JSON list of C-alpha atoms in Angstrom, two decimals:
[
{"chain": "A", "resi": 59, "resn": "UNK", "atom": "CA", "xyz": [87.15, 59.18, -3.11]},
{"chain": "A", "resi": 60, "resn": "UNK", "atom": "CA", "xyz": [88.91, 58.27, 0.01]},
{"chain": "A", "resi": 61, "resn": "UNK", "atom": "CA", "xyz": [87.31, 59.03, 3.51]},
{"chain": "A", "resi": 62, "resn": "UNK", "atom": "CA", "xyz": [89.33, 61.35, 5.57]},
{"chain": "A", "resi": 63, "resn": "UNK", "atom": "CA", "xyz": [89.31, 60.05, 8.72]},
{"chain": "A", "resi": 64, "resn": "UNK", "atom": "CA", "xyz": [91.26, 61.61, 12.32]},
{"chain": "A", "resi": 65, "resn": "UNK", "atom": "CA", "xyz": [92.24, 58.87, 14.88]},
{"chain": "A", "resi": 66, "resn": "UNK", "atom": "CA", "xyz": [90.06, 59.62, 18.09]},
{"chain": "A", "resi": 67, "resn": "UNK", "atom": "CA", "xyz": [86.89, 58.77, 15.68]},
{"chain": "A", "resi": 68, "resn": "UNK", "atom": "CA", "xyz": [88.05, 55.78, 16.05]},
{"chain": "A", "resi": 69, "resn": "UNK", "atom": "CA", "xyz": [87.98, 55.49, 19.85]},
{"chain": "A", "resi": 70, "resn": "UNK", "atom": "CA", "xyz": [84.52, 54.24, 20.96]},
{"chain": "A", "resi": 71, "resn": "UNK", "atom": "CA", "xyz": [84.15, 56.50, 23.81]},
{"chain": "A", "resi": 72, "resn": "UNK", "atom": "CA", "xyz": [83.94, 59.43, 21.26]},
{"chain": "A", "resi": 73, "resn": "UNK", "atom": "CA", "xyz": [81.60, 57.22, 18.91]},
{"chain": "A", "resi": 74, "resn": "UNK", "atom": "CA", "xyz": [79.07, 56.74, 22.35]},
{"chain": "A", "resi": 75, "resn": "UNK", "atom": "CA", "xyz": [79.56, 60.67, 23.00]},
{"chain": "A", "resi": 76, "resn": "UNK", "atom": "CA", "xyz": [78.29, 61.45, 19.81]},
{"chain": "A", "resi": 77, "resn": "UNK", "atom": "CA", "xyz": [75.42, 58.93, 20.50]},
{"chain": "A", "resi": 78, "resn": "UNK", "atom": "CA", "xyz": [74.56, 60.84, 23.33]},
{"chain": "A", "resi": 79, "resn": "UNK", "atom": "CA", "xyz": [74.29, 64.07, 21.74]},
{"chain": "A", "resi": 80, "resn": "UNK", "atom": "CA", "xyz": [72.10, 62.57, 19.15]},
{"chain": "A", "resi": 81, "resn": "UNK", "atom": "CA", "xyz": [69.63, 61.33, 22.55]},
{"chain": "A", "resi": 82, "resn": "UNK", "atom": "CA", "xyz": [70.12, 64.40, 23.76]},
{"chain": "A", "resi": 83, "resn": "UNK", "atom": "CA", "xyz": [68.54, 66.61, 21.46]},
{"chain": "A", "resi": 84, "resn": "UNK", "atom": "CA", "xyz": [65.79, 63.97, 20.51]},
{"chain": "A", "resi": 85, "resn": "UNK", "atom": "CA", "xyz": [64.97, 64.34, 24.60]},
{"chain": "A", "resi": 86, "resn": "UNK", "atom": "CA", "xyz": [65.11, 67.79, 24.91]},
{"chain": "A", "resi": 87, "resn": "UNK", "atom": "CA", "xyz": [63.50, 69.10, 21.88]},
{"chain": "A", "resi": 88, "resn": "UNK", "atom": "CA", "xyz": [59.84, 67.69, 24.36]},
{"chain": "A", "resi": 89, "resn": "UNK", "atom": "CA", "xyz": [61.31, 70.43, 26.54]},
{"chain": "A", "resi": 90, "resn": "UNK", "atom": "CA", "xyz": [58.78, 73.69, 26.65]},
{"chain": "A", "resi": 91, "resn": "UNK", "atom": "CA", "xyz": [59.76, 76.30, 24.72]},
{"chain": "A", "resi": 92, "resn": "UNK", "atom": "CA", "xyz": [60.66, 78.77, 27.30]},
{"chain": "A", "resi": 93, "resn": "UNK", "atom": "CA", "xyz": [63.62, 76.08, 28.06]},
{"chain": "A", "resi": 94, "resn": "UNK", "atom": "CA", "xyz": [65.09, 76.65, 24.47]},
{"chain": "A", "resi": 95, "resn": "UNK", "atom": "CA", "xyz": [67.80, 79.24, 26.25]},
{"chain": "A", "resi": 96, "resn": "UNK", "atom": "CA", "xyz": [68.10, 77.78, 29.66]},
{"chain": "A", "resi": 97, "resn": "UNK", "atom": "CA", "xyz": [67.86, 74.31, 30.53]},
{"chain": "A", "resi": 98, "resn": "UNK", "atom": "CA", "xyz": [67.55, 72.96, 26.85]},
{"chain": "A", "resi": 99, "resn": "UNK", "atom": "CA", "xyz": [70.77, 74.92, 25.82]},
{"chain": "A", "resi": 100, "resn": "UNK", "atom": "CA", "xyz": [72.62, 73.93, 29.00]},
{"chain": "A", "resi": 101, "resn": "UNK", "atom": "CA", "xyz": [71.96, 70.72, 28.56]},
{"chain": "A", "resi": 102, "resn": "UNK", "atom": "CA", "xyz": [73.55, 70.21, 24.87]},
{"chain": "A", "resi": 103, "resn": "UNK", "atom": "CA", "xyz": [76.22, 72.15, 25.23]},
{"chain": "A", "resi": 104, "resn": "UNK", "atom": "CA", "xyz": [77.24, 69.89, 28.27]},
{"chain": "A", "resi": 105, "resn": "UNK", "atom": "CA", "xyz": [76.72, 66.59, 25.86]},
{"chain": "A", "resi": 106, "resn": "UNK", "atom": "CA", "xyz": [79.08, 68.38, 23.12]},
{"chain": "A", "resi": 107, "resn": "UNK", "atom": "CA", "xyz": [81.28, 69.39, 25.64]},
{"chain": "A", "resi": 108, "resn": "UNK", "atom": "CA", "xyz": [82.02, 65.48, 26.07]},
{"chain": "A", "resi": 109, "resn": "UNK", "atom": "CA", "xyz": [82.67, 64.79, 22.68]},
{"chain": "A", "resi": 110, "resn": "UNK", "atom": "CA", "xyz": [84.75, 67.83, 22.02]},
{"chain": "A", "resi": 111, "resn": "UNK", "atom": "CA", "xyz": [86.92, 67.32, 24.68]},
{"chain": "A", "resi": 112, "resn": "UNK", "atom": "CA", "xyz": [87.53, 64.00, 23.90]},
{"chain": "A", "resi": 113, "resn": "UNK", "atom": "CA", "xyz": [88.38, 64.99, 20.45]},
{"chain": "A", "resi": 114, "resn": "UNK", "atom": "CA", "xyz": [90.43, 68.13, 21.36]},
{"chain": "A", "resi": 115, "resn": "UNK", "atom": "CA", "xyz": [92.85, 66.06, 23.82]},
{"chain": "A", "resi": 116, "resn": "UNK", "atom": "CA", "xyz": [93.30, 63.16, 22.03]},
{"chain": "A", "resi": 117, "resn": "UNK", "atom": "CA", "xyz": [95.89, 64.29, 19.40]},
{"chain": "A", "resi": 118, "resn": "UNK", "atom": "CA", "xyz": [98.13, 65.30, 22.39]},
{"chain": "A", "resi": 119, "resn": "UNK", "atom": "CA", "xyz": [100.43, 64.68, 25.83]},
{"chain": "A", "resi": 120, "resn": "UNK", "atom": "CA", "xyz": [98.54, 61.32, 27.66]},
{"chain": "A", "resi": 121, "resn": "UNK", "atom": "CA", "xyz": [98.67, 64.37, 30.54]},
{"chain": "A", "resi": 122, "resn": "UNK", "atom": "CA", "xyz": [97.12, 66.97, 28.86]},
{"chain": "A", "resi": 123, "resn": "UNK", "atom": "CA", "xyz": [94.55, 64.24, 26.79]},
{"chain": "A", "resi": 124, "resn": "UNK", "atom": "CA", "xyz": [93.72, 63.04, 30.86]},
{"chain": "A", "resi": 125, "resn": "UNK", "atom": "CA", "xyz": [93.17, 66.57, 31.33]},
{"chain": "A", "resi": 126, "resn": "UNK", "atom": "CA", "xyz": [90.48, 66.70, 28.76]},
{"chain": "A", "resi": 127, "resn": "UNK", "atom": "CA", "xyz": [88.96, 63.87, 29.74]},
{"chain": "A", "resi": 128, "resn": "UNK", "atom": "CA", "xyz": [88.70, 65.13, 33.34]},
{"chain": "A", "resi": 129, "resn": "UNK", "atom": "CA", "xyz": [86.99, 67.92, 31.71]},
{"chain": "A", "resi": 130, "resn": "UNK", "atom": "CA", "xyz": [84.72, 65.65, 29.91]},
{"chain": "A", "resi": 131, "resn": "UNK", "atom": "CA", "xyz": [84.09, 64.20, 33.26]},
{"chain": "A", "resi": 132, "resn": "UNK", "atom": "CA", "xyz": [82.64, 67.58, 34.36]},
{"chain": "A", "resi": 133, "resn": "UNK", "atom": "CA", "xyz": [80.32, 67.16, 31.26]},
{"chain": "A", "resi": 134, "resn": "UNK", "atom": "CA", "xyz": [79.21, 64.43, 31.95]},
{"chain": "A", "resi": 135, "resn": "UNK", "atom": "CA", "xyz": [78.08, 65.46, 35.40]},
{"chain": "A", "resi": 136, "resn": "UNK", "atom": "CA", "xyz": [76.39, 68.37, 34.11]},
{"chain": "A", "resi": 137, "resn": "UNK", "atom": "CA", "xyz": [74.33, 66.31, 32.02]},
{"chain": "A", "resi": 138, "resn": "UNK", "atom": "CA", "xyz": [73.48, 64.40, 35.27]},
{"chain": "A", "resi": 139, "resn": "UNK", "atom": "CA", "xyz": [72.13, 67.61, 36.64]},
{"chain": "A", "resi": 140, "resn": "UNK", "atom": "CA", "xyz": [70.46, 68.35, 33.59]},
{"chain": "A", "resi": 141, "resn": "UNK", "atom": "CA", "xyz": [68.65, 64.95, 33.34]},
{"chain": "A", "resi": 142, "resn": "UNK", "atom": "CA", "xyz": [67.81, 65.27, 36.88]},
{"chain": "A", "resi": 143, "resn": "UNK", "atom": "CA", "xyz": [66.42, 69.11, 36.75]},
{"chain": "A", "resi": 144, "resn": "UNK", "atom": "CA", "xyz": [64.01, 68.14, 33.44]},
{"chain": "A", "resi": 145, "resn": "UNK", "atom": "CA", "xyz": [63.16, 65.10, 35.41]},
{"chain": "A", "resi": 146, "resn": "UNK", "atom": "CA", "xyz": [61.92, 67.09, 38.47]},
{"chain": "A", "resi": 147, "resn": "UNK", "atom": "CA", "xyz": [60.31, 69.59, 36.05]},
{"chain": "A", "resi": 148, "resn": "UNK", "atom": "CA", "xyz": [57.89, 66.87, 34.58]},
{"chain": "A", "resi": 149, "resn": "UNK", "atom": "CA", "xyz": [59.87, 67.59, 30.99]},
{"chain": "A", "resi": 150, "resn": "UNK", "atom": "CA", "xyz": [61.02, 63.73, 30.75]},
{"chain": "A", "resi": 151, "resn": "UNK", "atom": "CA", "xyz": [59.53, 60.23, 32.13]},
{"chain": "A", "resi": 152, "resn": "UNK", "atom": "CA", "xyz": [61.12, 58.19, 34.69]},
{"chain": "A", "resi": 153, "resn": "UNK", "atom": "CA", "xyz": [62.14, 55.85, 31.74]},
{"chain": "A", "resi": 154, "resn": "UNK", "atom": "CA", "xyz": [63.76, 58.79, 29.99]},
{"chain": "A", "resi": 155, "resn": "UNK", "atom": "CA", "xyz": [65.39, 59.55, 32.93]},
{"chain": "A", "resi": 156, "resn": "UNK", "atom": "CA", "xyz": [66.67, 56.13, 33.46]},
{"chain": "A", "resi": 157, "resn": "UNK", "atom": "CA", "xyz": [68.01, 55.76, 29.54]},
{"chain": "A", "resi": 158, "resn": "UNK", "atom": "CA", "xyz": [70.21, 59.34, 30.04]},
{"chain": "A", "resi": 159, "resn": "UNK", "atom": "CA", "xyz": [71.15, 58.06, 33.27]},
{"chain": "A", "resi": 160, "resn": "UNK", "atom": "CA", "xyz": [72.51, 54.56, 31.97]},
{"chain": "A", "resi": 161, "resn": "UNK", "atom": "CA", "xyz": [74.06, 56.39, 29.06]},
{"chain": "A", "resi": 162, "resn": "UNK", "atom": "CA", "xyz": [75.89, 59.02, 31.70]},
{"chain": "A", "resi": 163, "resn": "UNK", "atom": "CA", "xyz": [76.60, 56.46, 33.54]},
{"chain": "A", "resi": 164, "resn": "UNK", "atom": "CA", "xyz": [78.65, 54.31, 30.78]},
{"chain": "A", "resi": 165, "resn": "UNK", "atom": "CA", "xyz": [80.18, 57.28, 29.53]},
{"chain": "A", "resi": 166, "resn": "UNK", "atom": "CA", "xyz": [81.70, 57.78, 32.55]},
{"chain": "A", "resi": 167, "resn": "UNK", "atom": "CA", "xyz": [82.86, 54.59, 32.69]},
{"chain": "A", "resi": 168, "resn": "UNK", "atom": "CA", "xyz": [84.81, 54.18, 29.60]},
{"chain": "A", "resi": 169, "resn": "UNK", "atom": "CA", "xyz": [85.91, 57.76, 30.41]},
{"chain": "A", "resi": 170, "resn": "UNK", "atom": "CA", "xyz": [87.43, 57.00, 33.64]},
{"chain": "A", "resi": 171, "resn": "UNK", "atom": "CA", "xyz": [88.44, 53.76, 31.86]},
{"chain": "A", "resi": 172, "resn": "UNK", "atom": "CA", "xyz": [90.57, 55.43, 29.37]},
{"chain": "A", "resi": 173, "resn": "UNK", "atom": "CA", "xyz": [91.87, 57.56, 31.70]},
{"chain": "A", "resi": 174, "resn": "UNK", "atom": "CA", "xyz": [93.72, 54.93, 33.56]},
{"chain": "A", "resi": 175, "resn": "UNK", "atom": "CA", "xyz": [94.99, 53.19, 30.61]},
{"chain": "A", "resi": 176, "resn": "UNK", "atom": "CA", "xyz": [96.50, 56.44, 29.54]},
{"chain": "A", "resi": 177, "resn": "UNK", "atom": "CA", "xyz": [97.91, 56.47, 33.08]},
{"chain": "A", "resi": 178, "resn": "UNK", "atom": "CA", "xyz": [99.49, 52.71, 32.73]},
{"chain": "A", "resi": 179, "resn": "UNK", "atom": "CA", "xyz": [100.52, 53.37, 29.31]},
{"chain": "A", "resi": 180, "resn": "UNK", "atom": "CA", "xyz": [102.35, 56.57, 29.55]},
{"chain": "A", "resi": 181, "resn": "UNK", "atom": "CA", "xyz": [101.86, 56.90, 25.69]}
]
């Protein structure tokens, strides 16, 4: 049977989003229990947010698909906030930290990065 397949899957931002959400739940399920609806949610609902956006803009306008991304963005700095928060609670190690961090960091990157080719491409 042939795989059904939808063209952002194929973008490698959206591939490295989803490899964040896996890190993200393998981190935060060493959060205490009485983070499961605060911090613990927050924080994976940001992570999805990145790959859903991704995925919801990319079938459309390169203005409304930079519009998702920008909202991705704002993911992306939630999770910042997120990694920093369970960092300052004693919930993750300074290495942790560091490997979120990195990860945010090249998210952001190839975010920002697609962003401009959108804005040079005018596809």
């Amino acid at each position: 049977m042939k795989e059904i397949k939808f063209k952002f899957e194929d973008l490698k931002v959206y591939q490295k989003s989803l490899d964040f959400i896996n890190l993200t739940y393998k981190t935060s399920e060493k959060f205490p229990q009485l983070e499961t609806y605060r911090l613990t949610s927050q924080f994976i609902r940001a992570a999805t947010s990145i790959a859903l956006n991704i995925a919801e803009g990319s079938g459309d306008t390169s203005p409304q698909f930079n519009r998702f991304l920008q909202i991705a963005i704002g993911s992306v700095r939630e999770c910042v906030v997120c990694t920093s928060i369970a960092k300052n609670q004693e919930y993750i190690t300074t290495i942790e930290e560091k490997t979120l961090r990195e990860n945010l960091e090249e998210l952001s990157k190839m975010i920002t990065g697609l962003q401009k080719y959108l804005k040079n491409t005018n596809v």
